[in-house]
């Protein structure tokens, strides 16, 4: 999809699709009797989309009428979803030239940015491995605007781009994306977008004292990788934002094995890693005046004679011992070493970890919103603003001492699985045991990282959740 600005394009042509927005409470007069008849009869409820053909000046013209609903009720994210729905509608037609003719009269700058975002995201389908896939038609989207809108259009395209990077990484099967190939993908993206990448292998990870991370990786024949991405956009500042993504490229549950139907989609357990990788691409491409370090502890959680077991006691980079009660509570074990590394070895001054961490997050907030744990109100408020800009819903969870008490181990400093009650909170607080006083945010995207169906700007499969919010957060801090 190629999106461009075409000023003063108000004419209708054959072999092109003309798109008109209509509010329920807005009278439209196109000074054309035929067109006005169609607008008058069109029920402009939100996201109602009709495509029709009319004869005008002896030409057969294709029209798309798009309902916006009531003007005072539509939100930015509604516009983003509308863009996605338009793209999904366009997939059915082989029209190459699409002209949005009355866009400026109905949408403001931010809404046009969101529309572009939705158009780009909504056309996405992961059909790489299907032999009978339909060949997509390369579409030109012409927006009847002036050059004042160019920056907003570019921003919308960038936000979509970084989410699509994340979606593609998550949607790849685990025999394609595993620690080594994920590291290679990051190296290539770093070269393309302009950030530095360092990759550490098993021996390096052991030298760093990351016993918790290594313990999870032991069951797999594939070597774990610690992937570190660096962007230094403000050489005058010591402030560094740390982004840490859970990088389980496959999770069987280990000896606390998952049932088969729960294992099928466990290629998606690196959604947090994909989010920080996508965010780093956006941060670097935009040349933000910020310093950012992203860390991914990438491994597989499998079963073998080398795998860690329930009942084991392991150490961590932070020198706190951990009693293993459940090998399927593995993500937090990789994250504690990655977060500790980011704070103590890369000197980040604020840190966000993002992970498909717990089923309890889905129980708490379903697939609608991401639970958040934070130790710093000011930092959380920035994330709240960033999420509202991206349209990704978040909800801050309570942190009471009672939740922290259950993390204590009987034979070690901590245990990795204190039970189902308050599970998404206790899992987050387990990571919080390793951040010290550093401002910290934990995001559990277990429910929001994958969609079971196509709707709006989301497509079935990976959503790219978190990439756009983390990018917006980097801009705001």
Coordinates of C-alpha atoms in Angstrom, one line a residue:
X1 CA 0.0 0.0 0.0
X2 CA 1.5 3.3 -1.1
X3 CA 0.0 6.4 0.6
X4 CA 0.5 9.8 -0.8
X5 CA -0.9 13.3 -0.7
X6 CA -2.6 14.6 -3.9
X7 CA -3.7 18.2 -3.5
X8 CA -7.1 19.3 -4.9
X9 CA -8.1 16.0 -6.4
X10 CA -11.9 16.4 -6.4
X11 CA -12.8 14.7 -9.7
X12 CA -14.1 11.2 -10.2
X13 CA -12.6 8.9 -12.8
X14 CA -13.2 5.4 -14.1
X15 CA -11.1 2.6 -12.8
X16 CA -10.6 4.5 -9.6
X17 CA -12.4 4.2 -6.3
X18 CA -13.5 7.5 -4.7
X19 CA -13.9 7.4 -0.9
X20 CA -16.2 9.8 0.9
X21 CA -16.6 10.1 4.7
X22 CA -20.1 10.9 6.1
X23 CA -21.2 11.8 9.6
X24 CA -24.7 10.9 10.8
X25 CA -25.2 14.5 11.9
X26 CA -23.5 16.2 9.0
X27 CA -25.2 17.5 5.8
X28 CA -23.1 16.9 2.7
X29 CA -23.7 18.8 -0.5
X30 CA -21.5 17.8 -3.4
X31 CA -23.4 20.0 -5.8
X32 CA -24.2 16.9 -7.8
X33 CA -27.7 15.5 -7.8
X34 CA -26.7 11.9 -8.4
X35 CA -24.1 11.9 -5.6
X36 CA -26.3 13.7 -3.2
X37 CA -28.9 11.1 -3.6
X38 CA -26.5 8.4 -2.6
X39 CA -25.4 10.4 0.4
X40 CA -28.9 11.1 1.4
X41 CA -29.9 7.4 1.4
X42 CA -26.7 6.3 3.1
X43 CA -27.0 5.3 6.8
X44 CA -23.8 6.8 8.2
X45 CA -23.5 4.8 11.3
X46 CA -19.9 4.3 12.6
X47 CA -17.9 1.9 10.4
X48 CA -20.7 1.3 7.9
X49 CA -19.0 0.9 4.6
X50 CA -20.9 0.7 1.3
X51 CA -19.4 0.3 -2.2
X52 CA -21.5 1.1 -5.2
X53 CA -21.3 2.1 -8.9
X54 CA -22.9 5.0 -10.5
X55 CA -23.0 6.5 -14.0
X56 CA -21.7 10.0 -14.2
X57 CA -20.9 11.8 -17.5
X58 CA -21.1 8.5 -19.3
X59 CA -18.5 7.0 -17.0
X60 CA -19.0 4.1 -14.6
X61 CA -17.7 5.4 -11.3
X62 CA -16.9 3.3 -8.1
X63 CA -17.8 5.0 -4.8
X64 CA -17.1 4.0 -1.2
X65 CA -19.2 5.7 1.4
X66 CA -17.8 5.4 5.0
X67 CA -19.9 6.2 8.0
X68 CA -18.3 8.1 10.9
X69 CA -21.3 8.0 13.2
X70 CA -21.9 11.1 15.4
X71 CA -19.1 13.6 15.3
X72 CA -18.9 14.1 19.1
X73 CA -18.8 10.4 19.8
X74 CA -15.9 9.2 17.7
X75 CA -12.4 8.7 19.2
X76 CA -8.9 8.5 17.7
X77 CA -8.9 4.7 18.1
X78 CA -12.3 4.5 16.4
X79 CA -10.6 6.2 13.4
X80 CA -7.7 3.8 13.6
X81 CA -10.1 0.9 13.6
X82 CA -12.1 2.4 10.8
X83 CA -8.9 2.6 8.7
X84 CA -8.4 -1.1 9.3
X85 CA -12.0 -1.9 8.3
X86 CA -11.6 0.1 5.1
X87 CA -8.4 -1.9 4.3
X88 CA -10.2 -5.2 4.9
X89 CA -13.0 -4.1 2.6
X90 CA -10.5 -3.1 -0.1
X91 CA -9.0 -6.5 -0.1
X92 CA -12.1 -7.8 -2.0
X93 CA -11.6 -5.4 -4.9
X94 CA -8.8 -5.2 -7.5
X95 CA -8.9 -1.4 -7.8
X96 CA -5.4 0.0 -7.7
X97 CA -6.2 3.7 -7.4
X98 CA -8.1 4.8 -4.3
X99 CA -8.9 8.5 -3.7
X100 CA -10.0 9.9 -0.3
X101 CA -11.7 13.0 -1.6
X102 CA -13.4 14.8 1.4
X103 CA -10.9 13.7 4.1
X104 CA -9.8 17.2 5.2
X105 CA -13.3 18.4 5.8
X106 CA -14.0 15.5 8.2
X107 CA -10.8 14.5 10.0
X108 CA -8.2 16.6 11.9
X109 CA -4.4 16.1 11.8
X110 CA -4.2 13.4 14.5
X111 CA -7.2 11.6 13.1
X112 CA -5.6 11.5 9.7
X113 CA -2.4 10.1 11.3
X114 CA -4.6 7.4 13.0
X115 CA -6.4 6.6 9.8
X116 CA -3.1 6.0 8.0
X117 CA -2.0 3.8 10.8
X118 CA -5.2 1.8 10.6
X119 CA -5.1 1.5 6.8
X120 CA -1.5 0.1 6.9
X121 CA -2.2 -2.3 9.9
X122 CA -5.6 -3.4 8.6
X123 CA -4.2 -4.8 5.3
X124 CA -1.8 -7.1 7.1
X125 CA -2.2 -10.9 6.7
X126 CA 0.4 -13.5 7.6
X127 CA 0.1 -16.0 4.8
X128 CA 3.7 -16.5 4.0
X129 CA 3.5 -20.3 4.1
X130 CA 0.2 -20.8 2.2
X131 CA 0.6 -22.2 -1.3
X132 CA -2.9 -21.0 -2.4
X133 CA -2.6 -17.4 -1.1
X134 CA -4.1 -14.7 -3.2
X135 CA -1.7 -12.3 -4.9
X136 CA -2.2 -8.9 -3.4
X137 CA -2.8 -5.9 -5.6
X138 CA -0.4 -3.0 -4.9
X139 CA -2.8 -0.1 -4.1
X140 CA -2.1 3.6 -4.4
X141 CA -4.0 5.5 -1.6
X142 CA -4.3 9.2 -2.6
X143 CA -5.3 11.6 0.2
X144 CA -6.8 14.9 -1.0
X145 CA -4.7 17.0 1.4
X146 CA -1.9 19.6 1.3
X147 CA 1.7 19.2 2.3
X148 CA 1.0 20.4 5.9
X149 CA -0.2 16.9 6.6
X150 CA 2.9 15.1 5.5
X151 CA 4.5 14.7 8.9
X152 CA 1.3 13.2 10.3
X153 CA 1.1 10.8 7.5
X154 CA 4.7 9.7 7.9
X155 CA 4.2 9.3 11.6
X156 CA 1.1 7.1 11.0
X157 CA 3.1 5.0 8.6
X158 CA 6.0 4.6 11.0
X159 CA 3.8 3.5 13.9
X160 CA 2.2 0.9 11.6
X161 CA 5.6 -0.2 10.3
X162 CA 7.0 -1.0 13.8
X163 CA 3.9 -2.9 14.8
X164 CA 4.2 -5.0 11.6
X165 CA 7.8 -5.8 12.4
X166 CA 6.6 -7.1 15.7
X167 CA 3.8 -9.0 14.2
X168 CA 6.0 -10.7 11.6
X169 CA 8.5 -11.9 14.3
X170 CA 5.8 -13.3 16.5
X171 CA 3.9 -15.0 13.7
X172 CA 6.9 -16.9 12.4
X173 CA 6.9 -20.6 13.7
X174 CA 9.5 -21.6 16.3
X175 CA 11.4 -23.8 13.8
X176 CA 12.1 -20.5 11.9
X177 CA 12.5 -18.0 14.7
X178 CA 14.6 -19.4 17.6
X179 CA 17.3 -17.6 19.7
X180 CA 20.0 -17.6 17.0
X181 CA 17.8 -16.6 14.1
X182 CA 16.0 -14.0 16.3
X183 CA 19.4 -12.5 17.1
X184 CA 20.3 -12.5 13.3
X185 CA 17.0 -10.7 12.6
X186 CA 17.8 -8.0 15.2
X187 CA 21.3 -7.5 13.7
X188 CA 19.8 -7.0 10.3
X189 CA 17.1 -4.6 11.6
X190 CA 19.8 -2.7 13.5
X191 CA 21.7 -2.2 10.3
X192 CA 18.6 -1.1 8.5
X193 CA 17.2 1.2 11.1
X194 CA 20.3 2.5 12.8
X195 CA 20.8 1.0 16.2
X196 CA 23.7 -1.0 17.6
X197 CA 23.3 -4.7 18.4
X198 CA 25.4 -6.9 20.6
X199 CA 24.7 -10.6 20.9
X200 CA 26.1 -12.8 23.8
X201 CA 26.2 -16.6 23.6
X202 CA 26.0 -19.2 26.3
X203 CA 29.5 -18.8 27.7
X204 CA 29.1 -15.0 27.9
X205 CA 25.8 -15.4 29.7
X206 CA 27.3 -17.8 32.2
X207 CA 30.2 -15.4 32.8
X208 CA 27.7 -12.7 33.5
X209 CA 26.2 -14.9 36.3
X210 CA 22.8 -15.2 34.6
X211 CA 22.0 -18.6 36.2
X212 CA 18.3 -18.0 36.3
X213 CA 18.2 -17.3 32.5
X214 CA 20.5 -20.2 31.7
X215 CA 18.4 -22.6 33.9
X216 CA 15.4 -22.0 31.7
X217 CA 17.5 -22.6 28.5
X218 CA 19.1 -25.9 29.6
X219 CA 16.5 -28.2 28.2
X220 CA 17.0 -27.1 24.6
X221 CA 19.7 -28.0 22.1
X222 CA 19.4 -24.4 20.8
X223 CA 21.9 -22.0 22.4
X224 CA 20.4 -19.1 24.3
X225 CA 21.2 -15.6 23.2
X226 CA 21.3 -12.3 25.1
X227 CA 20.5 -9.7 22.6
X228 CA 21.3 -6.1 23.5
X229 CA 20.2 -3.2 21.3
X230 CA 21.5 0.4 21.9
X231 CA 20.5 3.7 20.5
X232 CA 22.4 6.8 21.7
X233 CA 20.4 9.9 20.5
X234 CA 21.3 12.3 23.3
X235 CA 25.1 12.3 24.1
X236 CA 24.7 15.1 26.5
X237 CA 22.4 13.1 28.9
X238 CA 23.0 10.3 31.3
X239 CA 19.3 9.3 31.2
X240 CA 18.8 5.9 29.5
X241 CA 15.4 4.2 29.0
X242 CA 15.7 0.4 29.4
X243 CA 13.3 -1.8 27.5
X244 CA 13.3 -5.5 28.4
X245 CA 11.3 -8.0 26.4
X246 CA 10.5 -11.6 27.2
X247 CA 12.2 -13.7 24.5
X248 CA 10.9 -17.3 24.9
X249 CA 10.9 -18.3 21.2
X250 CA 9.1 -21.5 22.3
X251 CA 7.7 -22.6 25.7
X252 CA 6.6 -26.2 26.3
X253 CA 6.3 -25.6 30.0
X254 CA 9.3 -27.7 30.7
X255 CA 8.7 -30.6 33.1
X256 CA 5.6 -28.7 34.2
X257 CA 4.5 -29.5 30.7
X258 CA 1.5 -27.7 29.0
X259 CA -1.3 -29.7 27.3
X260 CA -0.9 -29.9 23.6
X261 CA -3.6 -27.3 22.8
X262 CA -1.8 -24.8 25.0
X263 CA 1.6 -25.5 23.3
X264 CA 0.5 -25.0 19.7
X265 CA 0.7 -21.2 19.9
X266 CA 3.7 -21.0 22.1
X267 CA 5.8 -19.5 19.3
X268 CA 4.0 -16.3 20.4
X269 CA 5.8 -16.3 23.8
X270 CA 8.3 -13.9 22.5
X271 CA 5.7 -11.1 22.0
X272 CA 7.5 -8.9 24.5
X273 CA 10.8 -9.3 22.7
X274 CA 9.1 -8.4 19.4
X275 CA 7.5 -5.3 21.0
X276 CA 10.9 -3.9 22.1
X277 CA 12.5 -4.8 18.8
X278 CA 9.8 -2.9 16.9
X279 CA 10.0 0.0 19.3
X280 CA 13.8 0.3 18.8
X281 CA 13.3 0.4 15.0
X282 CA 10.9 3.3 15.4
X283 CA 13.1 5.1 17.9
X284 CA 16.1 4.8 15.7
X285 CA 14.3 5.7 12.4
X286 CA 12.9 8.8 14.0
X287 CA 16.3 9.8 15.4
X288 CA 14.7 10.6 18.7
X289 CA 16.8 12.8 21.1
X290 CA 16.8 10.0 23.7
X291 CA 19.1 7.2 24.9
X292 CA 17.5 3.7 24.9
X293 CA 18.9 0.2 25.6
X294 CA 16.7 -2.8 24.8
X295 CA 17.5 -6.3 26.2
X296 CA 16.1 -9.7 25.2
X297 CA 17.1 -12.9 26.9
X298 CA 16.1 -15.4 24.1
X299 CA 15.8 -19.1 24.7
X300 CA 13.5 -22.1 24.5
X301 CA 11.9 -23.9 27.5
X302 CA 12.0 -27.6 26.6
X303 CA 12.5 -31.0 28.2
X304 CA 15.6 -33.1 28.2
X305 CA 18.0 -34.7 30.7
X306 CA 19.6 -31.2 31.1
X307 CA 16.4 -29.3 31.9
X308 CA 15.7 -27.7 35.2
X309 CA 13.1 -29.3 37.4
X310 CA 10.4 -28.5 39.9
X311 CA 12.1 -28.5 43.3
X312 CA 15.5 -27.2 42.0
X313 CA 17.0 -24.2 43.8
X314 CA 18.9 -21.8 41.4
X315 CA 20.7 -18.6 41.7
X316 CA 20.3 -15.3 39.7
X317 CA 22.4 -12.4 38.5
X318 CA 21.0 -10.4 41.4
X319 CA 22.3 -13.0 43.8
X320 CA 18.9 -14.0 45.2
X321 CA 18.2 -17.7 45.3
X322 CA 15.0 -19.1 43.8
X323 CA 13.0 -22.2 44.6
X324 CA 11.5 -23.7 41.4
X325 CA 7.9 -24.7 42.1
X326 CA 6.8 -24.6 38.5
X327 CA 9.0 -24.8 35.4
X328 CA 6.2 -23.2 33.4
X329 CA 6.7 -20.0 35.4
X330 CA 9.9 -19.5 33.3
X331 CA 9.5 -16.1 31.8
X332 CA 10.0 -14.3 35.0
X333 CA 13.3 -16.2 35.5
X334 CA 14.7 -14.9 32.2
X335 CA 13.4 -11.4 32.8
X336 CA 14.9 -10.9 36.3
X337 CA 18.4 -11.5 34.8
X338 CA 17.7 -9.3 31.8
X339 CA 16.3 -6.5 33.9
X340 CA 19.2 -6.7 36.4
X341 CA 21.6 -6.6 33.5
X342 CA 20.0 -3.6 32.0
X343 CA 20.1 -1.7 35.3
X344 CA 23.6 -2.7 36.5
X345 CA 25.5 -3.3 33.3
X346 CA 23.9 -0.9 30.9
X347 CA 23.1 1.8 33.6
X348 CA 19.5 2.4 32.5
X349 CA 17.8 5.0 34.7
X350 CA 14.3 3.8 34.0
X351 CA 13.2 0.3 32.9
X352 CA 10.1 -1.3 31.3
X353 CA 9.7 -5.0 31.0
X354 CA 7.1 -6.4 28.7
X355 CA 6.1 -10.0 28.5
X356 CA 3.4 -12.6 27.6
X357 CA 3.8 -13.7 31.3
X358 CA 0.7 -15.1 32.8
X359 CA -2.7 -16.7 32.1
X360 CA -3.8 -14.7 35.1
X361 CA -3.5 -11.5 33.1
X362 CA -6.2 -12.9 30.7
X363 CA -8.4 -13.9 33.6
X364 CA -8.1 -10.4 35.1
X365 CA -8.5 -8.2 32.0
X366 CA -9.3 -10.6 29.1
X367 CA -7.9 -9.7 25.7
X368 CA -9.0 -6.1 26.1
X369 CA -6.3 -4.5 28.2
X370 CA -2.7 -5.1 29.6
X371 CA -2.2 -5.3 33.4
X372 CA 0.5 -2.9 34.6
X373 CA 2.7 -3.1 37.8
X374 CA 4.9 0.0 38.6
X375 CA 6.9 1.3 41.5
X376 CA 6.8 4.9 40.3
X377 CA 3.7 7.1 39.7
X378 CA 5.4 9.7 37.5
X379 CA 6.8 7.0 35.2
X380 CA 3.5 5.1 35.1
X381 CA 1.6 8.4 34.1
X382 CA 4.0 8.7 31.1
X383 CA 3.1 5.2 30.1
X384 CA -0.6 5.9 30.5
X385 CA -0.3 8.9 28.1
X386 CA 1.8 6.8 25.7
X387 CA -0.8 4.0 25.6
X388 CA -3.7 6.5 25.1
X389 CA -1.8 7.8 22.0
X390 CA -1.4 4.3 20.6
X391 CA -4.9 3.2 21.5
X392 CA -3.5 0.2 23.5
X393 CA -5.5 -0.2 26.7
X394 CA -3.7 -0.6 30.0
X395 CA -4.8 -0.9 33.6
X396 CA -2.6 -0.5 36.7
X397 CA -2.9 -3.3 39.2
X398 CA -2.7 -2.8 43.0
X399 CA 0.5 -3.6 44.9
X400 CA -0.1 -4.6 48.5
X401 CA 2.4 -6.1 50.9
X402 CA 0.3 -9.3 51.1
X403 CA 1.2 -10.0 47.4
X404 CA 4.9 -9.6 48.1
X405 CA 4.9 -11.9 51.1
X406 CA 3.8 -15.0 49.1
X407 CA 7.0 -14.7 47.0
X408 CA 9.2 -15.8 49.9
X409 CA 10.7 -19.2 49.4
X410 CA 10.8 -22.0 52.1
X411 CA 14.3 -23.1 51.3
X412 CA 15.5 -20.1 49.2
X413 CA 15.1 -16.4 49.1
X414 CA 12.1 -16.5 46.6
X415 CA 9.9 -19.0 44.9
X416 CA 8.9 -18.6 41.3
X417 CA 5.2 -19.7 41.6
X418 CA 3.3 -18.7 44.7
X419 CA -0.1 -19.8 43.3
X420 CA -3.0 -18.7 41.1
X421 CA -4.4 -16.0 43.4
X422 CA -3.4 -12.6 42.1
X423 CA -1.1 -14.4 39.6
X424 CA -0.4 -11.5 37.3
X425 CA 0.4 -9.3 40.2
X426 CA 2.7 -11.7 42.0
X427 CA 4.5 -12.5 38.8
X428 CA 5.2 -8.9 38.1
X429 CA 6.3 -8.3 41.7
X430 CA 8.7 -11.2 41.4
X431 CA 10.5 -9.2 38.7
X432 CA 10.3 -6.1 40.9
X433 CA 12.4 -7.9 43.5
X434 CA 15.4 -7.2 41.2
X435 CA 14.9 -3.6 40.2
X436 CA 16.0 -1.9 43.4
X437 CA 14.9 1.8 43.4
X438 CA 15.0 2.2 39.7
X439 CA 11.7 3.5 38.3
X440 CA 10.1 0.4 36.8
X441 CA 7.1 -0.7 34.8
X442 CA 5.9 -4.3 34.1
X443 CA 3.5 -5.0 31.2
X444 CA 1.8 -8.4 30.9
X445 CA 0.6 -8.7 27.3
X446 CA -0.5 -12.3 27.6
X447 CA -4.0 -11.4 26.6
X448 CA -3.4 -8.6 24.2
X449 CA -0.5 -9.8 22.1
X450 CA -2.6 -12.1 20.0
X451 CA -6.0 -11.8 18.3
X452 CA -8.3 -14.8 17.6
X453 CA -9.9 -12.9 14.7
X454 CA -9.6 -10.1 12.2
X455 CA -11.2 -6.8 13.4
X456 CA -10.4 -3.2 12.9
X457 CA -6.7 -2.7 12.5
X458 CA -5.9 -6.0 14.1
X459 CA -5.5 -9.2 12.2
X460 CA -5.8 -12.8 13.3
X461 CA -2.5 -13.8 15.0
X462 CA 0.0 -11.4 16.5
X463 CA -1.1 -7.8 17.2
X464 CA 2.3 -6.2 17.7
X465 CA 1.0 -5.0 21.1
X466 CA 3.3 -2.7 23.0
X467 CA 5.6 -1.6 20.1
X468 CA 3.7 1.6 19.4
X469 CA 3.2 2.4 23.1
X470 CA 6.9 1.9 24.0
X471 CA 7.9 4.1 21.0
X472 CA 5.5 6.8 22.3
X473 CA 6.9 6.4 25.8
X474 CA 10.4 7.0 24.5
X475 CA 9.2 10.3 22.9
X476 CA 7.5 11.4 26.2
X477 CA 10.1 10.8 28.8

